[in-house]
Every structure is written in structure tokens, then in C-alpha cells.
mmCIF file of C-alpha atoms in Angstrom:
data_model
loop_
_atom_site.group_PDB
_atom_site.id
_atom_site.type_symbol
_atom_site.label_atom_id
_atom_site.label_comp_id
_atom_site.label_asym_id
_atom_site.label_seq_id
_atom_site.Cartn_x
_atom_site.Cartn_y
_atom_site.Cartn_z
ATOM 1 C CA UNK M 1 -25.403 8.906 -8.057
ATOM 2 C CA UNK M 2 -28.093 7.505 -10.385
ATOM 3 C CA UNK M 3 -27.053 5.166 -13.178
ATOM 4 C CA UNK M 4 -23.519 6.562 -13.252
ATOM 5 C CA UNK M 5 -22.576 4.848 -10.018
ATOM 6 C CA UNK M 6 -24.542 1.668 -10.637
ATOM 7 C CA UNK M 7 -21.596 -0.638 -11.279
ATOM 8 C CA UNK M 8 -19.585 0.649 -8.355
ATOM 9 C CA UNK M 9 -22.526 0.224 -6.023
ATOM 10 C CA UNK M 10 -23.141 -3.320 -7.262
ATOM 11 C CA UNK M 11 -19.557 -4.061 -6.289
ATOM 12 C CA UNK M 12 -19.924 -2.356 -2.897
ATOM 13 C CA UNK M 13 -23.246 -4.038 -2.148
ATOM 14 C CA UNK M 14 -21.715 -7.461 -2.835
ATOM 15 C CA UNK M 15 -18.966 -6.772 -0.294
ATOM 16 C CA UNK M 16 -21.356 -5.151 2.169
ATOM 17 C CA UNK M 17 -23.851 -7.998 2.173
ATOM 18 C CA UNK M 18 -21.207 -10.671 2.592
ATOM 19 C CA UNK M 19 -19.319 -9.068 5.446
ATOM 20 C CA UNK M 20 -22.383 -7.629 7.173
ATOM 21 C CA UNK M 21 -23.873 -11.112 7.270
ATOM 22 C CA UNK M 22 -20.669 -12.769 8.419
ATOM 23 C CA UNK M 23 -20.098 -10.144 11.138
ATOM 24 C CA UNK M 24 -23.583 -10.368 12.567
ATOM 25 C CA UNK M 25 -23.654 -14.143 12.504
ATOM 26 C CA UNK M 26 -20.210 -14.719 13.997
ATOM 27 C CA UNK M 27 -19.581 -12.059 16.595
ATOM 28 C CA UNK M 28 -22.372 -9.530 16.604
ATOM 29 C CA UNK M 29 -19.843 -6.798 15.798
ATOM 30 C CA UNK M 30 -20.086 -4.462 12.850
ATOM 31 C CA UNK M 31 -17.045 -3.696 10.717
ATOM 32 C CA UNK M 32 -15.130 -1.099 12.778
ATOM 33 C CA UNK M 33 -12.484 -0.115 10.212
ATOM 34 C CA UNK M 34 -11.434 -0.343 6.556
ATOM 35 C CA UNK M 35 -7.781 -1.278 6.006
ATOM 36 C CA UNK M 36 -6.370 -1.035 2.485
ATOM 37 C CA UNK M 37 -3.436 -2.627 0.647
ATOM 38 C CA UNK M 38 -2.680 -2.286 -3.046
ATOM 39 C CA UNK M 39 -1.858 0.018 -5.942
ATOM 40 C CA UNK M 40 -3.221 3.190 -7.598
ATOM 41 C CA UNK M 41 -6.729 1.756 -7.741
ATOM 42 C CA UNK M 42 -6.915 2.190 -3.939
ATOM 43 C CA UNK M 43 -4.057 4.574 -3.031
ATOM 44 C CA UNK M 44 -5.496 7.565 -1.180
ATOM 45 C CA UNK M 45 -2.281 9.588 -1.259
ATOM 46 C CA UNK M 46 0.703 7.713 0.177
ATOM 47 C CA UNK M 47 2.826 8.436 -2.895
ATOM 48 C CA UNK M 48 2.624 12.165 -2.101
ATOM 49 C CA UNK M 49 5.120 11.513 0.675
ATOM 50 C CA UNK M 50 7.763 9.455 -1.120
ATOM 51 C CA UNK M 51 10.178 10.495 -3.914
ATOM 52 C CA UNK M 52 8.390 9.173 -7.005
ATOM 53 C CA UNK M 53 6.858 10.549 -10.198
ATOM 54 C CA UNK M 54 3.826 8.284 -9.648
ATOM 55 C CA UNK M 55 1.747 10.998 -8.008
ATOM 56 C CA UNK M 56 -1.599 12.689 -8.553
ATOM 57 C CA UNK M 57 -1.513 15.487 -5.972
ATOM 58 C CA UNK M 58 -2.287 18.257 -8.450
ATOM 59 C CA UNK M 59 -5.190 19.462 -10.592
ATOM 60 C CA UNK M 60 -7.271 18.196 -12.299
ATOM 61 C CA UNK M 61 -7.108 15.220 -9.905
ATOM 62 C CA UNK M 62 -9.446 15.647 -6.968
ATOM 63 C CA UNK M 63 -11.573 18.340 -8.583
ATOM 64 C CA UNK M 64 -14.755 16.486 -7.529
ATOM 65 C CA UNK M 65 -13.375 15.492 -4.117
ATOM 66 C CA UNK M 66 -14.497 17.370 -0.990
ATOM 67 C CA UNK M 67 -13.585 21.056 -1.461
ATOM 68 C CA UNK M 68 -12.165 20.203 -4.891
ATOM 69 C CA UNK M 69 -8.716 19.396 -3.512
ATOM 70 C CA UNK M 70 -6.262 16.928 -5.112
ATOM 71 C CA UNK M 71 -5.351 14.344 -2.478
ATOM 72 C CA UNK M 72 -3.112 11.890 -4.286
ATOM 73 C CA UNK M 73 -6.021 9.679 -5.323
ATOM 74 C CA UNK M 74 -5.798 8.783 -9.017
ATOM 75 C CA UNK M 75 -9.337 9.982 -9.549
ATOM 76 C CA UNK M 76 -11.427 13.089 -10.059
ATOM 77 C CA UNK M 77 -13.056 12.324 -6.682
ATOM 78 C CA UNK M 78 -13.299 9.511 -4.190
ATOM 79 C CA UNK M 79 -12.159 5.953 -4.859
ATOM 80 C CA UNK M 80 -13.733 2.576 -4.050
ATOM 81 C CA UNK M 81 -12.441 2.222 -0.439
ATOM 82 C CA UNK M 82 -13.962 5.607 0.396
ATOM 83 C CA UNK M 83 -17.395 4.542 -0.833
ATOM 84 C CA UNK M 84 -17.109 1.168 0.893
ATOM 85 C CA UNK M 85 -16.194 2.876 4.174
ATOM 86 C CA UNK M 86 -19.229 5.151 3.832
ATOM 87 C CA UNK M 87 -21.465 2.177 2.989
ATOM 88 C CA UNK M 88 -20.469 0.540 6.289
ATOM 89 C CA UNK M 89 -21.331 3.750 8.127
ATOM 90 C CA UNK M 90 -17.739 4.389 9.186
ATOM 91 C CA UNK M 91 -16.516 7.560 7.446
ATOM 92 C CA UNK M 92 -16.599 9.159 4.006
ATOM 93 C CA UNK M 93 -12.945 8.666 3.119
ATOM 94 C CA UNK M 94 -10.035 6.441 4.145
ATOM 95 C CA UNK M 95 -6.834 8.420 4.865
ATOM 96 C CA UNK M 96 -3.335 7.596 3.647
ATOM 97 C CA UNK M 97 -1.042 6.237 6.358
ATOM 98 C CA UNK M 98 1.893 8.478 5.381
ATOM 99 C CA UNK M 99 -0.156 11.678 5.399
ATOM 100 C CA UNK M 100 1.028 13.733 8.394
ATOM 101 C CA UNK M 101 -2.334 15.511 8.540
ATOM 102 C CA UNK M 102 -3.751 12.360 10.184
ATOM 103 C CA UNK M 103 -2.841 10.443 13.322
ATOM 104 C CA UNK M 104 -3.674 7.137 14.989
ATOM 105 C CA UNK M 105 -7.059 8.383 16.205
ATOM 106 C CA UNK M 106 -8.004 8.906 12.542
ATOM 107 C CA UNK M 107 -6.490 5.599 11.456
ATOM 108 C CA UNK M 108 -8.337 3.615 14.124
ATOM 109 C CA UNK M 109 -11.430 3.541 11.892
ATOM 110 C CA UNK M 110 -9.650 3.151 8.584
ATOM 111 C CA UNK M 111 -6.235 3.477 6.988
ATOM 112 C CA UNK M 112 -4.684 3.041 3.547
ATOM 113 C CA UNK M 113 -1.215 1.581 3.001
ATOM 114 C CA UNK M 114 -1.549 1.315 -0.804
ATOM 115 C CA UNK M 115 0.962 2.811 -3.221
ATOM 116 C CA UNK M 116 0.306 3.640 -6.872
ATOM 117 C CA UNK M 117 2.582 1.694 -9.203
ATOM 118 C CA UNK M 118 3.257 -1.236 -6.898
ATOM 119 C CA UNK M 119 2.530 -4.937 -7.350
ATOM 120 C CA UNK M 120 2.900 -8.357 -5.780
ATOM 121 C CA UNK M 121 6.408 -8.477 -7.283
ATOM 122 C CA UNK M 122 9.006 -6.300 -5.519
ATOM 123 C CA UNK M 123 10.575 -5.596 -8.912
ATOM 124 C CA UNK M 124 7.355 -3.871 -9.991
ATOM 125 C CA UNK M 125 7.627 -1.293 -7.217
ATOM 126 C CA UNK M 126 11.167 -0.498 -8.339
ATOM 127 C CA UNK M 127 9.973 0.681 -11.771
ATOM 128 C CA UNK M 128 8.652 3.989 -10.366
ATOM 129 C CA UNK M 129 10.341 3.856 -6.936
ATOM 130 C CA UNK M 130 7.123 3.281 -5.026
ATOM 131 C CA UNK M 131 6.248 1.338 -1.881
ATOM 132 C CA UNK M 132 6.621 -2.448 -2.357
ATOM 133 C CA UNK M 133 3.978 -4.725 -0.889
ATOM 134 C CA UNK M 134 6.344 -5.991 1.831
ATOM 135 C CA UNK M 135 6.797 -2.394 2.993
ATOM 136 C CA UNK M 136 3.022 -1.882 3.071
ATOM 137 C CA UNK M 137 2.946 -4.828 5.501
ATOM 138 C CA UNK M 138 5.713 -3.250 7.596
ATOM 139 C CA UNK M 139 3.638 -0.070 7.851
ATOM 140 C CA UNK M 140 0.692 -2.250 8.909
ATOM 141 C CA UNK M 141 2.793 -3.758 11.717
ATOM 142 C CA UNK M 142 3.793 -0.260 12.799
ATOM 143 C CA UNK M 143 0.133 0.761 12.710
ATOM 144 C CA UNK M 144 -0.781 -2.147 14.973
ATOM 145 C CA UNK M 145 1.762 -1.040 17.585
ATOM 146 C CA UNK M 146 0.399 2.513 17.506
ATOM 147 C CA UNK M 147 -3.172 1.240 17.715
ATOM 148 C CA UNK M 148 -2.445 -0.887 20.784
ATOM 149 C CA UNK M 149 -0.687 2.027 22.458
ATOM 150 C CA UNK M 150 -3.655 4.270 21.659
ATOM 151 C CA UNK M 151 -6.558 1.964 22.550
ATOM 152 C CA UNK M 152 -5.077 -0.849 24.582
ATOM 153 C CA UNK M 153 -4.534 -4.442 23.496
ATOM 154 C CA UNK M 154 -8.110 -5.669 23.794
ATOM 155 C CA UNK M 155 -9.774 -2.926 21.771
ATOM 156 C CA UNK M 156 -6.979 -2.792 19.215
ATOM 157 C CA UNK M 157 -7.063 -6.548 18.673
ATOM 158 C CA UNK M 158 -10.820 -6.369 18.171
ATOM 159 C CA UNK M 159 -10.420 -3.722 15.458
ATOM 160 C CA UNK M 160 -7.678 -5.725 13.752
ATOM 161 C CA UNK M 161 -9.796 -8.885 13.856
ATOM 162 C CA UNK M 162 -13.129 -7.352 12.802
ATOM 163 C CA UNK M 163 -11.862 -4.821 10.251
ATOM 164 C CA UNK M 164 -12.560 -5.275 6.551
ATOM 165 C CA UNK M 165 -9.336 -5.476 4.540
ATOM 166 C CA UNK M 166 -9.433 -4.380 0.892
ATOM 167 C CA UNK M 167 -6.709 -5.651 -1.436
ATOM 168 C CA UNK M 168 -6.478 -4.418 -5.039
ATOM 169 C CA UNK M 169 -3.220 -5.147 -6.829
ATOM 170 C CA UNK M 170 -1.638 -6.984 -9.770
ATOM 171 C CA UNK M 171 -2.144 -4.964 -12.971
ATOM 172 C CA UNK M 172 1.237 -3.217 -12.720
ATOM 173 C CA UNK M 173 3.037 -6.544 -12.428
ATOM 174 C CA UNK M 174 2.066 -7.301 -15.992
ATOM 175 C CA UNK M 175 1.778 -3.936 -17.761
ATOM 176 C CA UNK M 176 4.561 -1.986 -16.027
ATOM 177 C CA UNK M 177 6.925 -4.871 -15.354
ATOM 178 C CA UNK M 178 6.587 -8.149 -17.262
ATOM 179 C CA UNK M 179 5.571 -6.693 -20.632
ATOM 180 C CA UNK M 180 7.752 -3.576 -20.322
ATOM 181 C CA UNK M 181 11.087 -4.697 -18.866
ATOM 182 C CA UNK M 182 13.173 -7.725 -19.906
ATOM 183 C CA UNK M 183 14.259 -9.138 -16.528
ATOM 184 C CA UNK M 184 11.133 -11.095 -15.573
ATOM 185 C CA UNK M 185 10.506 -12.247 -19.157
ATOM 186 C CA UNK M 186 13.994 -13.737 -19.210
ATOM 187 C CA UNK M 187 13.364 -15.442 -15.880
ATOM 188 C CA UNK M 188 9.834 -16.558 -16.828
ATOM 189 C CA UNK M 189 9.720 -16.957 -20.644
ATOM 190 C CA UNK M 190 6.104 -18.146 -20.507
ATOM 191 C CA UNK M 191 3.694 -15.688 -18.935
ATOM 192 C CA UNK M 192 1.870 -18.501 -17.105
ATOM 193 C CA UNK M 193 5.102 -19.132 -15.185
ATOM 194 C CA UNK M 194 5.101 -15.517 -14.061
ATOM 195 C CA UNK M 195 1.422 -15.813 -13.083
ATOM 196 C CA UNK M 196 2.292 -18.760 -10.840
ATOM 197 C CA UNK M 197 5.182 -16.804 -9.343
ATOM 198 C CA UNK M 198 2.772 -13.976 -8.479
ATOM 199 C CA UNK M 199 0.248 -16.418 -7.009
ATOM 200 C CA UNK M 200 2.981 -17.695 -4.701
ATOM 201 C CA UNK M 201 3.738 -14.138 -3.611
ATOM 202 C CA UNK M 202 0.036 -13.452 -3.068
ATOM 203 C CA UNK M 203 -0.304 -16.583 -0.925
ATOM 204 C CA UNK M 204 2.635 -15.526 1.242
ATOM 205 C CA UNK M 205 1.150 -12.040 1.651
ATOM 206 C CA UNK M 206 -2.256 -13.311 2.763
ATOM 207 C CA UNK M 207 -0.727 -15.814 5.158
ATOM 208 C CA UNK M 208 1.412 -13.064 6.680
ATOM 209 C CA UNK M 209 -1.449 -10.648 7.358
ATOM 210 C CA UNK M 210 -3.548 -13.589 8.614
ATOM 211 C CA UNK M 211 -0.769 -14.265 11.089
ATOM 212 C CA UNK M 212 -0.960 -10.608 12.106
ATOM 213 C CA UNK M 213 -4.677 -10.879 12.843
ATOM 214 C CA UNK M 214 -6.513 -10.047 9.599
ATOM 215 C CA UNK M 215 -9.608 -12.208 9.095
ATOM 216 C CA UNK M 216 -12.025 -10.490 6.662
ATOM 217 C CA UNK M 217 -10.503 -9.673 3.293
ATOM 218 C CA UNK M 218 -11.938 -8.610 -0.044
ATOM 219 C CA UNK M 219 -9.585 -9.347 -2.943
ATOM 220 C CA UNK M 220 -10.065 -7.530 -6.241
ATOM 221 C CA UNK M 221 -8.458 -9.309 -9.174
ATOM 222 C CA UNK M 222 -7.300 -7.845 -12.456
ATOM 223 C CA UNK M 223 -9.604 -5.621 -14.524
ATOM 224 C CA UNK M 224 -9.951 -6.107 -18.298
ATOM 225 C CA UNK M 225 -6.573 -4.437 -18.650
ATOM 226 C CA UNK M 226 -6.566 -4.748 -22.429
ATOM 227 C CA UNK M 227 -9.306 -2.106 -22.415
ATOM 228 C CA UNK M 228 -7.259 0.496 -20.526
ATOM 229 C CA UNK M 229 -6.944 3.658 -22.673
ATOM 230 C CA UNK M 230 -3.174 3.358 -23.071
ATOM 231 C CA UNK M 231 -3.383 -0.244 -24.276
ATOM 232 C CA UNK M 232 -6.117 0.677 -26.758
ATOM 233 C CA UNK M 233 -4.093 3.662 -27.981
ATOM 234 C CA UNK M 234 -1.145 1.512 -29.017
ATOM 235 C CA UNK M 235 -3.362 -1.215 -30.508
ATOM 236 C CA UNK M 236 -3.250 0.419 -33.929
ATOM 237 C CA UNK M 237 -3.517 -2.743 -36.034
ATOM 238 C CA UNK M 238 -6.840 -3.612 -34.393
ATOM 239 C CA UNK M 239 -8.276 -0.097 -34.783
ATOM 240 C CA UNK M 240 -7.781 0.805 -31.107
ATOM 241 C CA UNK M 241 -10.043 -1.943 -29.838
ATOM 242 C CA UNK M 242 -9.330 -3.686 -26.542
ATOM 243 C CA UNK M 243 -6.239 -5.912 -26.544
ATOM 244 C CA UNK M 244 -7.877 -9.295 -26.142
ATOM 245 C CA UNK M 245 -4.630 -11.062 -25.235
ATOM 246 C CA UNK M 246 -4.337 -8.871 -22.136
ATOM 247 C CA UNK M 247 -7.987 -9.424 -21.255
ATOM 248 C CA UNK M 248 -7.582 -13.180 -21.601
ATOM 249 C CA UNK M 249 -4.491 -12.996 -19.404
ATOM 250 C CA UNK M 250 -6.505 -11.133 -16.754
ATOM 251 C CA UNK M 251 -9.212 -13.811 -16.862
ATOM 252 C CA UNK M 252 -6.615 -16.561 -16.568
ATOM 253 C CA UNK M 253 -4.870 -14.900 -13.622
ATOM 254 C CA UNK M 254 -8.173 -14.161 -11.911
ATOM 255 C CA UNK M 255 -9.013 -17.846 -12.197
ATOM 256 C CA UNK M 256 -5.812 -18.687 -10.355
ATOM 257 C CA UNK M 257 -6.629 -16.085 -7.704
ATOM 258 C CA UNK M 258 -10.022 -17.764 -7.298
ATOM 259 C CA UNK M 259 -8.271 -21.073 -6.712
ATOM 260 C CA UNK M 260 -6.033 -19.395 -4.110
ATOM 261 C CA UNK M 261 -9.053 -17.915 -2.326
ATOM 262 C CA UNK M 262 -10.644 -21.369 -2.013
ATOM 263 C CA UNK M 263 -7.380 -22.911 -0.804
ATOM 264 C CA UNK M 264 -6.697 -20.294 1.876
ATOM 265 C CA UNK M 265 -10.255 -20.321 3.193
ATOM 266 C CA UNK M 266 -9.864 -24.074 3.619
ATOM 267 C CA UNK M 267 -6.368 -23.987 5.109
ATOM 268 C CA UNK M 268 -6.636 -21.038 7.522
ATOM 269 C CA UNK M 269 -9.185 -21.339 10.369
ATOM 270 C CA UNK M 270 -11.539 -18.376 10.619
ATOM 271 C CA UNK M 271 -10.249 -16.789 7.425
ATOM 272 C CA UNK M 272 -12.876 -15.078 5.239
ATOM 273 C CA UNK M 273 -11.218 -14.208 1.930
ATOM 274 C CA UNK M 274 -13.733 -13.076 -0.693
ATOM 275 C CA UNK M 275 -13.019 -13.071 -4.417
ATOM 276 C CA UNK M 276 -14.526 -9.648 -5.269
ATOM 277 C CA UNK M 277 -13.763 -9.934 -8.978
ATOM 278 C CA UNK M 278 -14.679 -6.674 -10.721
ATOM 279 C CA UNK M 279 -13.636 -7.807 -14.215
ATOM 280 C CA UNK M 280 -17.134 -8.407 -15.579
ATOM 281 C CA UNK M 281 -18.590 -5.187 -14.163
ATOM 282 C CA UNK M 282 -15.823 -3.043 -15.648
ATOM 283 C CA UNK M 283 -16.025 -4.822 -19.000
ATOM 284 C CA UNK M 284 -19.761 -4.172 -19.133
ATOM 285 C CA UNK M 285 -19.134 -0.458 -18.605
ATOM 286 C CA UNK M 286 -16.563 -0.461 -21.421
ATOM 287 C CA UNK M 287 -18.753 -2.416 -23.824
ATOM 288 C CA UNK M 288 -22.106 -0.809 -22.937
ATOM 289 C CA UNK M 289 -21.396 2.593 -21.338
ATOM 290 C CA UNK M 290 -24.861 4.033 -21.954
ATOM 291 C CA UNK M 291 -26.419 1.376 -19.707
ATOM 292 C CA UNK M 292 -24.491 2.907 -16.817
ATOM 293 C CA UNK M 293 -25.079 6.566 -17.646
ATOM 294 C CA UNK M 294 -21.774 7.152 -19.436
ATOM 295 C CA UNK M 295 -21.180 8.499 -22.937
ATOM 296 C CA UNK M 296 -17.466 7.752 -23.445
ATOM 297 C CA UNK M 297 -15.680 4.554 -22.425
ATOM 298 C CA UNK M 298 -12.877 4.161 -24.968
ATOM 299 C CA UNK M 299 -10.751 7.071 -23.750
ATOM 300 C CA UNK M 300 -9.825 8.620 -20.436
ATOM 301 C CA UNK M 301 -10.537 12.124 -19.169
ATOM 302 C CA UNK M 302 -6.919 13.367 -19.137
ATOM 303 C CA UNK M 303 -5.689 15.157 -22.263
ATOM 304 C CA UNK M 304 -6.455 13.197 -25.414
ATOM 305 C CA UNK M 305 -7.577 10.361 -23.149
ATOM 306 C CA UNK M 306 -5.141 7.899 -24.677
ATOM 307 C CA UNK M 307 -1.608 8.310 -23.304
ATOM 308 C CA UNK M 308 -1.888 10.830 -20.489
ATOM 309 C CA UNK M 309 -1.773 9.826 -16.850
ATOM 310 C CA UNK M 310 -0.054 11.039 -13.708
ATOM 311 C CA UNK M 311 2.008 14.203 -14.309
ATOM 312 C CA UNK M 312 0.881 14.277 -17.963
ATOM 313 C CA UNK M 313 -2.728 14.870 -16.940
ATOM 314 C CA UNK M 314 -2.890 18.536 -17.975
ATOM 315 C CA UNK M 315 -5.984 20.358 -16.665
ATOM 316 C CA UNK M 316 -6.039 22.556 -19.791
ATOM 317 C CA UNK M 317 -6.848 19.561 -21.971
ATOM 318 C CA UNK M 318 -8.993 17.512 -19.610
ATOM 319 C CA UNK M 319 -12.692 16.790 -20.169
ATOM 320 C CA UNK M 320 -15.007 19.278 -18.495
ATOM 321 C CA UNK M 321 -17.458 16.793 -17.019
ATOM 322 C CA UNK M 322 -16.132 13.450 -15.764
ATOM 323 C CA UNK M 323 -19.675 12.147 -15.427
#
């Protein structure tokens, strides 16, 4: 991948080193599976199989994936869980749980429950009629039953216990919900109140999957969301620079997530929750793209690179070389 994948591999190496060390020191077992919860940053195609406009199962998405096929990943190719799975020597991609092309034998070594457009807040999932986080957990419970029927209790419980869980979620709660619709702003007039509400939801989520057997979890916080192309496009008064208020909000919320990570690791025996904060890495790419082998970091690859995403990503107006 050269310099172009440098930041992603830094992120993967951090996760790999931590969980490889913890696995070898505690049980002698390697990570047997990658299990994914979250939003479009980690959705490998679940939204293809629900009635929503939040899909990416068409060109130009997937043009750099195996065989050039769109899969429902919001990417030209693979996404972070795929690379992490490969780094652990498991498999090259993590399949979507709702994809009928796969079955429990495929899911035994990795499965994705994520849904583009979702958030910690159930109201966020309702914006685009996607899978709420509680439903992702219900699918996980269903998966556990299938896994035990397929492999037996002992082997299934070992996979559940030793698997690496990836959680990437939260951006939509702010950009698609709180700052777009009035309901939550009326309920939580100060954004810090809404942050605390989300932290409470996050704590309940982690405690629930801990109770279901999850032990090794990598949590990705918010990116510098003020630097997303859409936010820059509408930031006309500041000449399309990053929206610093949104970036500061992300930093503030990530700080609270860090506090939650420390608390849960202390409160829950055997829990290994890692704060895999990618904010700084992504911001470095945006601010200094040439250091990472990129030429353009202020616009996206779809259309004009400012407003287009999802079904608006027209292949006729998309950049020729995503690298």
C-alpha cells in the first residue's frame, strides 16, 4: 500500500499489538473472529437488505474491491474491519450478517452487524430507517444461538470470548440527528447534555455485550467531523475550512468516551476495552495529505466531492483514481 495506507496501518498495528499481546499472555489463544458493531464506517453491506436509501450497493462503490463489485461498503474498496481481519490472519473481508450469500460457517470467523446511518441514539436510526444499535445486539444474540448449534457450546463460547469486537459509531448522532432535527435539541438544549445522554447509552451497550460474553473490544471515537466534505461545503463564511466547533465537539465527546473506557475496565472483571481513537490520525491526513501519499483531502471522490454521498454518488462524475 505504500504511504497511502500508512495511517490506516498505524491504526491497525495499534489494535493488533494490544490484542495479540493480551491474547498470548492470558490464554494462549489467537483472535479467532472479528465481530463488528456500528455505522457506515464499518458496515459491510447490511443496509442492502433493509428498506432504506442509506445504501452503497452500486457503482462506483466497490470498484477497487475484489472483482470490482459494489458490496454495500461505503468505500471504493475494503474498509477497516476487513484490513484488521486480514492483519490477524483470519480472512480478507468480514461479511454482513444479513447477506444471504453467507451462513454461520462463514460468520464463525467474523461477522458484521453494523448499519450505515445508525447511532447510539435510537432516534438517529429512525432518520434513514436503518438498524438501531439495540437491533444490532439482537442480531448478535441470534448469531450466538446459531454459532452454538453449529459448533457446540464449548467452541462457540471460546470464539465469543476470544473474538475481537470492533465498535465504530457516534458521528450520525450529532450530524444527522442533533444538529439536523429539533427533537433532541429541545430535549437537550445544551449539546453537552446530549453527549452525556449518549455516554449513558454507550455504557449500557457495552455492559450488555459484556454480559453476553464479549471481552476484547476496540472502540473508535468520533473523527474530526468538522472536516467532512459536506460540513466544509456549507462552511461558506470560513472559506470552506473545517468547522472547528464540530471538531472541538468530537474532541470533547472522545474525552468522555475515554473516561467511560477507564470506568468499564475497572468495573467489569476481565473486560479489555481499548480506546482506539482515530481522530488525530485522520486530522493529520486532512491537514497534511502529501505526507500520506494523497493529493486531495478537502473534497470527496463522489461528484463534486462536496455534497454527494450514497445514491448521489454518480460514477460519471467521480474521480478516476481514488488513490
